[in-house]
mmCIF file of C-alpha atoms and ligand atoms in Angstrom:
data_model
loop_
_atom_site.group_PDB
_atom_site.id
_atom_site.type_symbol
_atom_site.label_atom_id
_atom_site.label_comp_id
_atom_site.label_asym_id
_atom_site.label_seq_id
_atom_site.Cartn_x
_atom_site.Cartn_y
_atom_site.Cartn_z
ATOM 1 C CA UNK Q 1 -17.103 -39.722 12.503
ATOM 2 C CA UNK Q 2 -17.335 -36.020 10.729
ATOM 3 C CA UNK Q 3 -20.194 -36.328 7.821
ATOM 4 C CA UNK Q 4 -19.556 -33.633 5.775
ATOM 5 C CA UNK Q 5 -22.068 -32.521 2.708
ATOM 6 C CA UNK Q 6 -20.258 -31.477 0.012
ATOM 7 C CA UNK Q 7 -22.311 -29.330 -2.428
ATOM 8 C CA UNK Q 8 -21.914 -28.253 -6.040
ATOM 9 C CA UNK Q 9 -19.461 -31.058 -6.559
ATOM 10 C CA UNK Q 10 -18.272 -31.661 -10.100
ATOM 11 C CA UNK Q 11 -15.918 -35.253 -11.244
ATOM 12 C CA UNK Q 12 -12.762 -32.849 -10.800
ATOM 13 C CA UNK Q 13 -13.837 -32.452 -6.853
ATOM 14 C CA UNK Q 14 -14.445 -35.962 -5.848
ATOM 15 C CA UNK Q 15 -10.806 -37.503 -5.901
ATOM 16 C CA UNK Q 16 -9.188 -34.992 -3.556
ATOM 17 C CA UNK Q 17 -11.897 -35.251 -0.979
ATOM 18 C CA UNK Q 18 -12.503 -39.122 -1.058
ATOM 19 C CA UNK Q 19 -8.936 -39.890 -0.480
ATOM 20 C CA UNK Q 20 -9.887 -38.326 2.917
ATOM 21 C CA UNK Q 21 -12.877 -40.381 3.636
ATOM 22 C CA UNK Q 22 -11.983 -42.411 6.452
ATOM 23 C CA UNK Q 23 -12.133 -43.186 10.048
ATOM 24 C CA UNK Q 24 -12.674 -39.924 11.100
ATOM 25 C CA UNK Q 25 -14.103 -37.886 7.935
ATOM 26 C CA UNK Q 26 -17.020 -38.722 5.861
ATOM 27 C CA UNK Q 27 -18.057 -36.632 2.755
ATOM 28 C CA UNK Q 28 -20.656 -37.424 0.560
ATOM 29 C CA UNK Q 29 -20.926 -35.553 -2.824
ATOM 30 C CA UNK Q 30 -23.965 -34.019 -3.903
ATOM 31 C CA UNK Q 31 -24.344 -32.453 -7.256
ATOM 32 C CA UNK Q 32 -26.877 -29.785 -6.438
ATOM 33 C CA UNK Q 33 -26.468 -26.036 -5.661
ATOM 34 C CA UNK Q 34 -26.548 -25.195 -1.681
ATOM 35 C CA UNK Q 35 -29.726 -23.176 -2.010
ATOM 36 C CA UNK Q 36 -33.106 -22.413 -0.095
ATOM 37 C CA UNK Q 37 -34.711 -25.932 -1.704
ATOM 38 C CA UNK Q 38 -31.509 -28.319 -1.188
ATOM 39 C CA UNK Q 39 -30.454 -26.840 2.298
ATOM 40 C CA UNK Q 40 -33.381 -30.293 3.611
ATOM 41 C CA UNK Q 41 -30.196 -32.400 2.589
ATOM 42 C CA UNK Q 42 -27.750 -30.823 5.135
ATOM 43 C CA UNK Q 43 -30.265 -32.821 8.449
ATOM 44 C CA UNK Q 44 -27.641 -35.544 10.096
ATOM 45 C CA UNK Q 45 -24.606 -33.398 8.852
ATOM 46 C CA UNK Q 46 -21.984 -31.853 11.274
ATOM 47 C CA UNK Q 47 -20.629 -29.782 7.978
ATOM 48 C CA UNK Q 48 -21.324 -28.846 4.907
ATOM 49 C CA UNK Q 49 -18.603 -27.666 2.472
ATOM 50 C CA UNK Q 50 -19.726 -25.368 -0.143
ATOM 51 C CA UNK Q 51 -18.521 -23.157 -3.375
ATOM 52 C CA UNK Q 52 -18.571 -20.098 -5.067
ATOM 53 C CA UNK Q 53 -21.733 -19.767 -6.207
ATOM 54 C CA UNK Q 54 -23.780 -21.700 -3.574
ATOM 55 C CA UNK Q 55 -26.229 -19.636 -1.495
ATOM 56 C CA UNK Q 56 -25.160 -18.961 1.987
ATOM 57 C CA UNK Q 57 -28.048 -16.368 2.498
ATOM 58 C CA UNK Q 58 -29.511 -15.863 5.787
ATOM 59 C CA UNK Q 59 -32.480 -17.974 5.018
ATOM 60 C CA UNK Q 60 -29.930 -20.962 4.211
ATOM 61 C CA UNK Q 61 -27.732 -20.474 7.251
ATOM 62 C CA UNK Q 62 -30.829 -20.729 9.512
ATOM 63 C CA UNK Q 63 -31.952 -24.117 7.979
ATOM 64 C CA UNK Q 64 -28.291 -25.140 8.353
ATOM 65 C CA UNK Q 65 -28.504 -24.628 12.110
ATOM 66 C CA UNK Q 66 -31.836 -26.321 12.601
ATOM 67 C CA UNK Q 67 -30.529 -29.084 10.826
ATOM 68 C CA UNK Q 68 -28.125 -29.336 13.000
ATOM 69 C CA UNK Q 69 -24.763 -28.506 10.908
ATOM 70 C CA UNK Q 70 -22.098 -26.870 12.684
ATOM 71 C CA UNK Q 71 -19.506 -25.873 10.263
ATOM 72 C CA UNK Q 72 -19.468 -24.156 6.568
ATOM 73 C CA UNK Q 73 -16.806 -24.908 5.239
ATOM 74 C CA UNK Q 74 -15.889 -23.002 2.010
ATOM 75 C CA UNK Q 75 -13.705 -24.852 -0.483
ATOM 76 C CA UNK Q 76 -11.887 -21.749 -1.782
ATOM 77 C CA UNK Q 77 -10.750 -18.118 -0.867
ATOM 78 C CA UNK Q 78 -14.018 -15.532 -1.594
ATOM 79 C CA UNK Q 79 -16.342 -15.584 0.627
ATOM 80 C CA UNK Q 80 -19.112 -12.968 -0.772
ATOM 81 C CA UNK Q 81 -21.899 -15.647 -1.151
ATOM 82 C CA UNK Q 82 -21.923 -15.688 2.539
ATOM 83 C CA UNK Q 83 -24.379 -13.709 4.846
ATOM 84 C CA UNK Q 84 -21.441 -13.367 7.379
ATOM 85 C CA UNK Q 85 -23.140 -11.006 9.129
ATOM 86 C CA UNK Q 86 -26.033 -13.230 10.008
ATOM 87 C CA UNK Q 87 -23.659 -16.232 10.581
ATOM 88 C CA UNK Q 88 -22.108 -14.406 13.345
ATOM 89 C CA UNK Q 89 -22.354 -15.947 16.499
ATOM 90 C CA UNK Q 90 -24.887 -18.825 15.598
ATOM 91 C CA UNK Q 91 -22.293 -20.881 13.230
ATOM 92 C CA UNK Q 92 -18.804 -20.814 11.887
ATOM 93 C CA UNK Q 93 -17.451 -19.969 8.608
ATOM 94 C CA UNK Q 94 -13.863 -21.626 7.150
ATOM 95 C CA UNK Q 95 -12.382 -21.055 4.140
ATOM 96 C CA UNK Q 96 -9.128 -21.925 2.162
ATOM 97 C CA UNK Q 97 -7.429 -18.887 1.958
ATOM 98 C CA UNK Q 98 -4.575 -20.011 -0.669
ATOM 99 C CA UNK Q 99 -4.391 -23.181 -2.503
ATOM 100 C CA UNK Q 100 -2.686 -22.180 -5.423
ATOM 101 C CA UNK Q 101 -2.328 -18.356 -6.071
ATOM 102 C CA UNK Q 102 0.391 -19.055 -8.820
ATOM 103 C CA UNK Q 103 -2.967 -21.318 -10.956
ATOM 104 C CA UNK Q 104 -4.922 -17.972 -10.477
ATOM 105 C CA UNK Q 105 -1.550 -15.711 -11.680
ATOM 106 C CA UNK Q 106 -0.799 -18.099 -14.942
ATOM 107 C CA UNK Q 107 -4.496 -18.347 -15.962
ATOM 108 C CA UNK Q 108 -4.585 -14.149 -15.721
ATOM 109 C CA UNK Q 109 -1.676 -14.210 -18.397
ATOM 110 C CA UNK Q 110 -2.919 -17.233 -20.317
ATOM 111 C CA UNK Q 111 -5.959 -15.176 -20.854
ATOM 112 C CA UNK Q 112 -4.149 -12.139 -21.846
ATOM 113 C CA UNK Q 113 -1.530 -13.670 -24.174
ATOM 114 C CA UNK Q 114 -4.780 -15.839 -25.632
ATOM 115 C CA UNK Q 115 -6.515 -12.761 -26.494
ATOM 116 C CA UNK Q 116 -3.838 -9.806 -27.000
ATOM 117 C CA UNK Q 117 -1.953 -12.827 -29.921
ATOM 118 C CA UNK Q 118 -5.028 -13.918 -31.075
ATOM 119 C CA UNK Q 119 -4.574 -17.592 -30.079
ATOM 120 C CA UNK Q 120 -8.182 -18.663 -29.900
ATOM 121 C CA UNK Q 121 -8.688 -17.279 -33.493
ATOM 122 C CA UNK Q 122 -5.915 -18.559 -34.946
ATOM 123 C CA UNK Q 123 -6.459 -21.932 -33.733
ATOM 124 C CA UNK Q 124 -9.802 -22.389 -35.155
ATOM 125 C CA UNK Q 125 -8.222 -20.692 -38.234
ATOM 126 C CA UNK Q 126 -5.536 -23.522 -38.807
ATOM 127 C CA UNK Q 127 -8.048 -25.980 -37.428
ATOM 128 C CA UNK Q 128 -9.743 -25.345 -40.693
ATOM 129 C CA UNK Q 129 -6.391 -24.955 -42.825
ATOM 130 C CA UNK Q 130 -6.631 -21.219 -43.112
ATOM 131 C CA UNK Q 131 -3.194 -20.157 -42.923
ATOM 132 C CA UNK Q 132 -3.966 -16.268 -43.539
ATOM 133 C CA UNK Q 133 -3.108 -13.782 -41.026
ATOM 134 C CA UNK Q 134 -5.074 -10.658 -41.697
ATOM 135 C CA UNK Q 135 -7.212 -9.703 -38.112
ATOM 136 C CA UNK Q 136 -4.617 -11.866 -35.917
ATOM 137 C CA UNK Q 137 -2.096 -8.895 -35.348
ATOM 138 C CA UNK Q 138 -0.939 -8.224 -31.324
ATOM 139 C CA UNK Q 139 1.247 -5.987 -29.642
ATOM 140 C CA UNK Q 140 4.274 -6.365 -27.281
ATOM 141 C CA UNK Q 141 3.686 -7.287 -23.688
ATOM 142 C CA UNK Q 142 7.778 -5.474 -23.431
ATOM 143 C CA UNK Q 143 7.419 -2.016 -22.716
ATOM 144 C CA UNK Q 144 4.164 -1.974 -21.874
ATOM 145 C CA UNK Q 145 2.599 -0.533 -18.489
ATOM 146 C CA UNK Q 146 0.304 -2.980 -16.354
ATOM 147 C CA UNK Q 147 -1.951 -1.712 -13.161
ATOM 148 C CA UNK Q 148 -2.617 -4.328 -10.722
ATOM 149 C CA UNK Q 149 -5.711 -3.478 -8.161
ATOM 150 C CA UNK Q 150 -4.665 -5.903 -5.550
ATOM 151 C CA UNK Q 151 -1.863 -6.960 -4.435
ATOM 152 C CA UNK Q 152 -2.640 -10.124 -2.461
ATOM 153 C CA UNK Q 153 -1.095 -13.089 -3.035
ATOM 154 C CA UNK Q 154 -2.262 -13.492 -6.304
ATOM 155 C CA UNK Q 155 -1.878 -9.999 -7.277
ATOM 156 C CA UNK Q 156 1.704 -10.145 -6.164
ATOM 157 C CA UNK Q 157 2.332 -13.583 -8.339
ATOM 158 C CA UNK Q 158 1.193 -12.072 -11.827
ATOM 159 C CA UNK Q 159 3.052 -9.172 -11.160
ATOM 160 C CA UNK Q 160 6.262 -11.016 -10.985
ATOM 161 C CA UNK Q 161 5.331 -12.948 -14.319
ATOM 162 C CA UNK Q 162 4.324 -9.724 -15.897
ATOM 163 C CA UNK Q 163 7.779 -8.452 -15.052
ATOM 164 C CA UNK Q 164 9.405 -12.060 -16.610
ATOM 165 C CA UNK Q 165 7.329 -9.685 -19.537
ATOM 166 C CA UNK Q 166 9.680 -6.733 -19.520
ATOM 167 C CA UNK Q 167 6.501 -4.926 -18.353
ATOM 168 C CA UNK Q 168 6.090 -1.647 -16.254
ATOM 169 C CA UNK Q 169 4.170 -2.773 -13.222
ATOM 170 C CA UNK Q 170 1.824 0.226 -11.440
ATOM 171 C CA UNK Q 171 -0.683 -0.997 -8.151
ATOM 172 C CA UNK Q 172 -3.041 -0.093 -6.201
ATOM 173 C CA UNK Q 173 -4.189 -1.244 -2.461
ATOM 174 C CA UNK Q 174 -5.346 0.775 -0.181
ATOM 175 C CA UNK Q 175 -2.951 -2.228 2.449
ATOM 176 C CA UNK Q 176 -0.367 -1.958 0.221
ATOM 177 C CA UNK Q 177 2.295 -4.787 0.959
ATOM 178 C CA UNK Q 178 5.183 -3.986 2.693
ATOM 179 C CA UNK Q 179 8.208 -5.200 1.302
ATOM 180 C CA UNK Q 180 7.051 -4.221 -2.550
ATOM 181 C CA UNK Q 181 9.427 -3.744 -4.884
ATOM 182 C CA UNK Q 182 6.844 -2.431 -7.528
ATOM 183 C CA UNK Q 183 5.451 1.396 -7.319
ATOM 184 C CA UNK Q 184 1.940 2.238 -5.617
ATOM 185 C CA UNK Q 185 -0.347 4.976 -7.107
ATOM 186 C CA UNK Q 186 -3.337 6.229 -6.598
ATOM 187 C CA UNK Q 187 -6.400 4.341 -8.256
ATOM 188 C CA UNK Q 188 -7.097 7.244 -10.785
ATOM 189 C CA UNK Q 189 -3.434 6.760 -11.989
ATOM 190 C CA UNK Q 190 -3.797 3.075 -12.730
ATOM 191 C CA UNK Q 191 -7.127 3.957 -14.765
ATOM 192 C CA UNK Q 192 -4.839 7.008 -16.462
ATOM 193 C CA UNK Q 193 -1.717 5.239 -16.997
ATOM 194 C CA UNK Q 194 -2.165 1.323 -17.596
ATOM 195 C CA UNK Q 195 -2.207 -0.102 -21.138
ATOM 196 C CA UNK Q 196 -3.661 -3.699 -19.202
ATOM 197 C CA UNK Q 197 -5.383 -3.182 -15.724
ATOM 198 C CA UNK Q 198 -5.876 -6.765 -13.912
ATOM 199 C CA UNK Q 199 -8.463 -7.232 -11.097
ATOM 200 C CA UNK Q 200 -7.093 -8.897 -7.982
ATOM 201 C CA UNK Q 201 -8.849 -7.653 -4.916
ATOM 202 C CA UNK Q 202 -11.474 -9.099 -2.994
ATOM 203 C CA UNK Q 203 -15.405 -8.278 -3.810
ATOM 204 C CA UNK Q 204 -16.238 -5.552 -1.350
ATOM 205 C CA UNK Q 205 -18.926 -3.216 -0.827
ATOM 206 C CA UNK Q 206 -16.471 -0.614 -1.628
ATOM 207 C CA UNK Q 207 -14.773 -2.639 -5.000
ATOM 208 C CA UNK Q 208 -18.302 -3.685 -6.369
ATOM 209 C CA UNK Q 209 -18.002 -2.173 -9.830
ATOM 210 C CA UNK Q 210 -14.846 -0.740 -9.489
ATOM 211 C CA UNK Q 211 -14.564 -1.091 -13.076
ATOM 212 C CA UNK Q 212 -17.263 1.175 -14.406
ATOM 213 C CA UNK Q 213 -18.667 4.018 -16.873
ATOM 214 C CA UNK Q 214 -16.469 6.447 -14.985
ATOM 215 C CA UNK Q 215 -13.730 4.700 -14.567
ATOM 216 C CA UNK Q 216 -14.106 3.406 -17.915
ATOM 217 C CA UNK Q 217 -13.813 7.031 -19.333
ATOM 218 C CA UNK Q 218 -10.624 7.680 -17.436
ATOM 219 C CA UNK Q 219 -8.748 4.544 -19.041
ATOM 220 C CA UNK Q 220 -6.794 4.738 -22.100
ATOM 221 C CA UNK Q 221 -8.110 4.152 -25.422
ATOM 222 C CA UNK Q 222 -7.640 0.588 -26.184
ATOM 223 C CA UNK Q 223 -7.098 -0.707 -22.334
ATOM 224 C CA UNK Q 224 -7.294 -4.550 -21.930
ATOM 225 C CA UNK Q 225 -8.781 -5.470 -18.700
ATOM 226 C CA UNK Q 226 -8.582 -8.837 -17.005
ATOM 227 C CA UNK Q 227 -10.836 -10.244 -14.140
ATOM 228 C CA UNK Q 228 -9.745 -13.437 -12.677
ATOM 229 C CA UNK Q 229 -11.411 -12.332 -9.364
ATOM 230 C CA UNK Q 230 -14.756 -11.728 -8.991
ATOM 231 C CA UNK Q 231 -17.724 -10.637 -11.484
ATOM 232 C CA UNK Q 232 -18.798 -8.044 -9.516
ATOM 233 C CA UNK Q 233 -15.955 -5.970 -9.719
ATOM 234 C CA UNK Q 234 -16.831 -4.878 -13.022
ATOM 235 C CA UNK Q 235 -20.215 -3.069 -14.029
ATOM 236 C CA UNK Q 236 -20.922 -5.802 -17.224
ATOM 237 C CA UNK Q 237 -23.195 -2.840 -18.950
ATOM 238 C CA UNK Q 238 -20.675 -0.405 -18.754
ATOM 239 C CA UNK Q 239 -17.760 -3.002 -20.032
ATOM 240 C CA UNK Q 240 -19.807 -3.615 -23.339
ATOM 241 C CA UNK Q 241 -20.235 0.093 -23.586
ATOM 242 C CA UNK Q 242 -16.814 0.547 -23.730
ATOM 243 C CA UNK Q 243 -16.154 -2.485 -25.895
ATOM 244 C CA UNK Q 244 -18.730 -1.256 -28.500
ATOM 245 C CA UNK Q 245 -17.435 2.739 -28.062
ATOM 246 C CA UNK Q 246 -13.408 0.353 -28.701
ATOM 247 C CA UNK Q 247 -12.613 2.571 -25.622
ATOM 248 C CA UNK Q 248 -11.895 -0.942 -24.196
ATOM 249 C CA UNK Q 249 -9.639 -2.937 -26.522
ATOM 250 C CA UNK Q 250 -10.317 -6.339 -24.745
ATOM 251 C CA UNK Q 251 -11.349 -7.590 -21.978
ATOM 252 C CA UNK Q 252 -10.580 -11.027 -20.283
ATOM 253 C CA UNK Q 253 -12.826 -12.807 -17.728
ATOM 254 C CA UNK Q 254 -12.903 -15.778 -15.897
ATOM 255 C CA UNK Q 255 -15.889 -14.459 -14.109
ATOM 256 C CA UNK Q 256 -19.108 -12.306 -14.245
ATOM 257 C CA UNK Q 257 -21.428 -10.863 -12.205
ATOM 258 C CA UNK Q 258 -24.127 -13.409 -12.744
ATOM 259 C CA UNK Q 259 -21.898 -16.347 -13.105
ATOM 260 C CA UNK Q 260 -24.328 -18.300 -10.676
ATOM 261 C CA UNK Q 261 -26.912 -18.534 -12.765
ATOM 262 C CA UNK Q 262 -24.758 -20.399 -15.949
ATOM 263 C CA UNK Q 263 -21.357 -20.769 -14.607
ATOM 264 C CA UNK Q 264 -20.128 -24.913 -14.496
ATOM 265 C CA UNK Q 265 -23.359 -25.711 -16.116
ATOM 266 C CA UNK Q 266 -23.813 -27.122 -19.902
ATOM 267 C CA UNK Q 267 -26.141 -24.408 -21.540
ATOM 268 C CA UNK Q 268 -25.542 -25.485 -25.448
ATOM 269 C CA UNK Q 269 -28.256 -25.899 -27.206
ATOM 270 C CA UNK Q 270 -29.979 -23.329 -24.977
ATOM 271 C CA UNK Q 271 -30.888 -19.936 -25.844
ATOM 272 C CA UNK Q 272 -28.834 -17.912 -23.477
ATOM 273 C CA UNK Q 273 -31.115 -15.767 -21.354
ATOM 274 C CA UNK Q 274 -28.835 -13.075 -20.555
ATOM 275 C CA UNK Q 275 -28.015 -10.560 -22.825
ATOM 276 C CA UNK Q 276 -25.213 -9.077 -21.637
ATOM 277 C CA UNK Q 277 -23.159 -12.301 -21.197
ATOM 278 C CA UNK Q 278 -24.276 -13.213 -24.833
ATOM 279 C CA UNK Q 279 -23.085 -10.207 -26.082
ATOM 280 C CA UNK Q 280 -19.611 -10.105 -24.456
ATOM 281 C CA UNK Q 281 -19.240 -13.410 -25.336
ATOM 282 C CA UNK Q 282 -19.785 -12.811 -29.406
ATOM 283 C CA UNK Q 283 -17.098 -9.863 -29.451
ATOM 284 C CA UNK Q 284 -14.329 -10.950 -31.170
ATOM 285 C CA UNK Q 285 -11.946 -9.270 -28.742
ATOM 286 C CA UNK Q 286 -13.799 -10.993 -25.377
ATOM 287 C CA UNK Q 287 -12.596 -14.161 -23.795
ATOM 288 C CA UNK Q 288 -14.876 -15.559 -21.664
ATOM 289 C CA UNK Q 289 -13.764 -18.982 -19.147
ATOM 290 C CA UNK Q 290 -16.285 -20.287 -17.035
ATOM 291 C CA UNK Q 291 -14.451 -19.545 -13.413
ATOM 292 C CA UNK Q 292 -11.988 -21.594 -14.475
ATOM 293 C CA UNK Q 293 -8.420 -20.081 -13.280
ATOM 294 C CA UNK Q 294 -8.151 -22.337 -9.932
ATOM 295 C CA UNK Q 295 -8.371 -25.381 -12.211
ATOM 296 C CA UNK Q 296 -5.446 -27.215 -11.527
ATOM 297 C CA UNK Q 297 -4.303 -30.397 -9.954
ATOM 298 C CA UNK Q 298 -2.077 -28.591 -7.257
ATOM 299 C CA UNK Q 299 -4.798 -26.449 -6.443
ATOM 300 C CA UNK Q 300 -7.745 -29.223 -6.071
ATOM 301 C CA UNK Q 301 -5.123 -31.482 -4.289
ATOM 302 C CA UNK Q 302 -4.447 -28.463 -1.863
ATOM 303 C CA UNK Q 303 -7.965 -27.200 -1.388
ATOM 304 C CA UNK Q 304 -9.349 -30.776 -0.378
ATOM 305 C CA UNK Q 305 -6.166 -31.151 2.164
ATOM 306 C CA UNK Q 306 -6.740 -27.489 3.866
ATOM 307 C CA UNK Q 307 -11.082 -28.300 3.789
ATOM 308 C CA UNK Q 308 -9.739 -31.780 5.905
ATOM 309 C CA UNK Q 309 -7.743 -30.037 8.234
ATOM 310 C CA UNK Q 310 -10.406 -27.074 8.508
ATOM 311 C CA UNK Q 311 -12.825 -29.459 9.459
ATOM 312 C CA UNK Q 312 -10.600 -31.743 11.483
ATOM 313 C CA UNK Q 313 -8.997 -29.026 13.217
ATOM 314 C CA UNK Q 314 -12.724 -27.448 14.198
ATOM 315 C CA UNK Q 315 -14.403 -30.575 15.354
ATOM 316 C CA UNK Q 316 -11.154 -31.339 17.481
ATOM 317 C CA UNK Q 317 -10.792 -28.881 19.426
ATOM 318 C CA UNK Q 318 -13.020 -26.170 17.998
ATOM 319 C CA UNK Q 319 -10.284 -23.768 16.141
ATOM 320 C CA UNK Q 320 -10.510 -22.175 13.208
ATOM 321 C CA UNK Q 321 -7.208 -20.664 11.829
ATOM 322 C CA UNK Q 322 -8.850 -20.353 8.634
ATOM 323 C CA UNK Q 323 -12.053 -18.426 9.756
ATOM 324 C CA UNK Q 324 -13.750 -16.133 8.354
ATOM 325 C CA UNK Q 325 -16.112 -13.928 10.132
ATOM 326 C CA UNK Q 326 -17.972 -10.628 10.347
ATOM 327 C CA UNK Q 327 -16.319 -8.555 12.352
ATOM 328 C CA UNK Q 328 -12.750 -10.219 11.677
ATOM 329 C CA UNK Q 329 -13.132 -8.223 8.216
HETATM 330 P P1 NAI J 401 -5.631 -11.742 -0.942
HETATM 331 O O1 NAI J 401 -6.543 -11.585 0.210
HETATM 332 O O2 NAI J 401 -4.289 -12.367 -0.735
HETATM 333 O O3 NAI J 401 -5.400 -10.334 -1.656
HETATM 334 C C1 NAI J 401 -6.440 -9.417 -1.888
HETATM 335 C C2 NAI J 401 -5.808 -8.048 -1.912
HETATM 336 O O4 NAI J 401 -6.815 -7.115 -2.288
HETATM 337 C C3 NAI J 401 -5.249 -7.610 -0.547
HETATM 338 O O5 NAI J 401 -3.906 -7.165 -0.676
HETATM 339 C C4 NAI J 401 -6.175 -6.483 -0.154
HETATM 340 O O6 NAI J 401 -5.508 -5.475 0.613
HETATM 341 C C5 NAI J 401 -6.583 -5.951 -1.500
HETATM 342 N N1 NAI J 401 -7.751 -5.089 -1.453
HETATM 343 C C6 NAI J 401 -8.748 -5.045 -0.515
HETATM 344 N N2 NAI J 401 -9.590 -4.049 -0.802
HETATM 345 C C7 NAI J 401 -9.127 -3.452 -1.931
HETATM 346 C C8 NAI J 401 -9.555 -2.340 -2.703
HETATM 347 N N3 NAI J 401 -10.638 -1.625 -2.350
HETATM 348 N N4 NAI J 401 -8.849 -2.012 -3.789
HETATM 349 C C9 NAI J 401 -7.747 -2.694 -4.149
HETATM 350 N N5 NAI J 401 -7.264 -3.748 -3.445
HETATM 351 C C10 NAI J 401 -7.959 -4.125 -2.349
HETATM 352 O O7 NAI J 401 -6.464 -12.560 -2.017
HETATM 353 P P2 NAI J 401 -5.901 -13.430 -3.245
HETATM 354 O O8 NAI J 401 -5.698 -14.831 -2.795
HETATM 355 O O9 NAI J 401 -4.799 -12.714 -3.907
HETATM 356 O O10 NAI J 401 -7.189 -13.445 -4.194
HETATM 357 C C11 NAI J 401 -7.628 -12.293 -4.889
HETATM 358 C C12 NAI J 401 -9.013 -12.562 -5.427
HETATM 359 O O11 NAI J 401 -8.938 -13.603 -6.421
HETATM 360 C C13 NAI J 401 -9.957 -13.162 -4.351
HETATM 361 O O12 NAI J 401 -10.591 -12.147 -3.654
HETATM 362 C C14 NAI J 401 -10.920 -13.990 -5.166
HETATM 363 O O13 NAI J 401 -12.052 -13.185 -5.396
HETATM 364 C C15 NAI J 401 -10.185 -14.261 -6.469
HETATM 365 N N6 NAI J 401 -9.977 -15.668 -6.760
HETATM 366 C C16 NAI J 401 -10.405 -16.152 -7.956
HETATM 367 C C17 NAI J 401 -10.208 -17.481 -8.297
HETATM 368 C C18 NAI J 401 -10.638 -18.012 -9.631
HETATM 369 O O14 NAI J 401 -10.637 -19.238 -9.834
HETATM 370 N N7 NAI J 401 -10.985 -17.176 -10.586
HETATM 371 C C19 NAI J 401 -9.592 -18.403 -7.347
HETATM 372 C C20 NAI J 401 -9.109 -17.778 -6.124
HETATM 373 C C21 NAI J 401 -9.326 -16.461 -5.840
#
């Protein structure tokens, strides 16, 4: 039998993974962070399976291996919570690279339709039998030009719905794909040209606030930008700059650079501690969901299959197809 800790887990993870539990796979759910103080928990596991925001740090990975775990297995596709470099050669990282790129894709344009029609206002308008429309006015998606930084799998998805738009589709990657069918440009065009930039690359040293006070300047009056990726792609300062200077006409996020510290948690009827976040959050033109965009039942039905065959798979016969590792980067 594999006992496997599962950390961070929320109602919506449980099904998925206990319709493995079994003869040969064991998880038990626990509904703390991985961190420094719950890492005790992992002693008499062979794996623990962790999330976005739990802490992989060094410090964490060593108590891991004296506890005797052999595995982490990440339930989803970043991997910049974990000190790879100091997991390297002493225990072995898996992840799920894709479970559903096209949830990822439709959330980006949910949140973009949402904000650029005014959905969320006028629902709470109507809601409350206010049937005016003064404030709620959009603009056409048709015509419009859209840069796409990253053109992964998911990157490559919402471009294809944006085009279902009638949109002009621009991207950048510096591994740009090789059967595209949509133009490449240089970064500085995409900041020059794009009426909607959308964030789908990986958090890197080099894209850590790729979205910034320069690159800010260089954008269009008015630019909407969308981050279904990861918070630290954008410099959060420098994005309410630009919302209070209206160089940025909106900006959609289903994450932020401090996500761990809030993110899946229940804060009403707290006073939020971080400014920033607060701030962004009361702009009228700022949607904010809470990491949200994998959220569907394909997804959580595919990402507890591939975590089941990661483990399987790596207790078997000690593969990894799905490992990630320092100097495989
Ligand atoms: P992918 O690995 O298929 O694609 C990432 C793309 O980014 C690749 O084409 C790569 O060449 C490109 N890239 C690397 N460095 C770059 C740079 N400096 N500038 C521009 N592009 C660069 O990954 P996938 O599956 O498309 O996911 C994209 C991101 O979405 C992930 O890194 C993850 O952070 C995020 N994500 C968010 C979820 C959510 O619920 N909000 C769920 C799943 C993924």
């Amino acid at each position: 039998m594999i006992h496997v800790a599962v950390f961070d887990t929320k109602s919506y993870d449980r099904p998925g993974f206990e319709s493995f539990n079994g003869k040969d796979l064991s998880f038990k759910f626990f509904e703390s962070r991985l961190t420094e103080d719950t890492a005790v928990l992992t002693k008499g596991f062979d794996a623990v399976c962790v999330f976005v925001n739990d802490d992989v740090s060094a410090k964490v990975i060593d108590m891991l291996i004296d506890n005797g775990v052999k595995l982490i297995a990440l339930r989803c596709a970043g991997f910049n919570n974990v000190d790879l470099k100091h997991a390297l050669g002493k225990i072995r990282v898996v992840r799920v690279p894709a479970y559903s790129p096209y949830a990822v894709a439709e959330h980006t344009m949910a949140l973009l339709l949402t904000s650029l029609r005014r959905i969320h206002k006028a629902f709470i308008r109507t809601r409350d039998f206010n049937f005016t429309l003064d404030g709620l006015t959009g603009f056409d998606l048709h015509g419009k030009t859209v840069g796409v930084i990253g053109t992964g799998k998911i990157g490559r998805i919402f471009i294809g719905i944006c085009r279902g738009f009638g949109m002009n589709v621009i991207a950048y990657d510096p591994y740009p794909f090789q059967d595209a069918d949509f133009p490449y440009v240089p970064l500085e065009d995409i900041f020059a040209k794009s009426d909607i930039i959308s964030l789908h690359c990986p958090l890197t040293a080099e894209t850590e606030h790729i979205i910034n006070e320069k690159s800010i300047a260089a954008m269009k009056k008015g630019v909407f930008i969308l981050n279904t990726s990861r918070g630290g792609l954008i410099d959060s300062e420098a994005l309410l700059e630009g919302i209070k200077t209206r160089q940025v006409g909106a900006a959609c996020l289903d994450v932020y650079e401090e996500e761990s510290d809030f993110f899946f948690q229940d804060y009403s009827g707290h006073i939020m501690s971080d400014d920033v976040l607060a701030r962004l959050i009361s702009m009228p033109n700022v949607i904010v969901t809470s990491h949200q965009a994998f959220l569907t039942s394909d997804a959580l039905a595919n990402i507890a299959q591939t975590t089941a065959e990661n483990i399987r798979t790596f207790f078997e016969n000690g593969e990894a197809p799905n490992e990630v590792c320092y100097l495989c980067q």
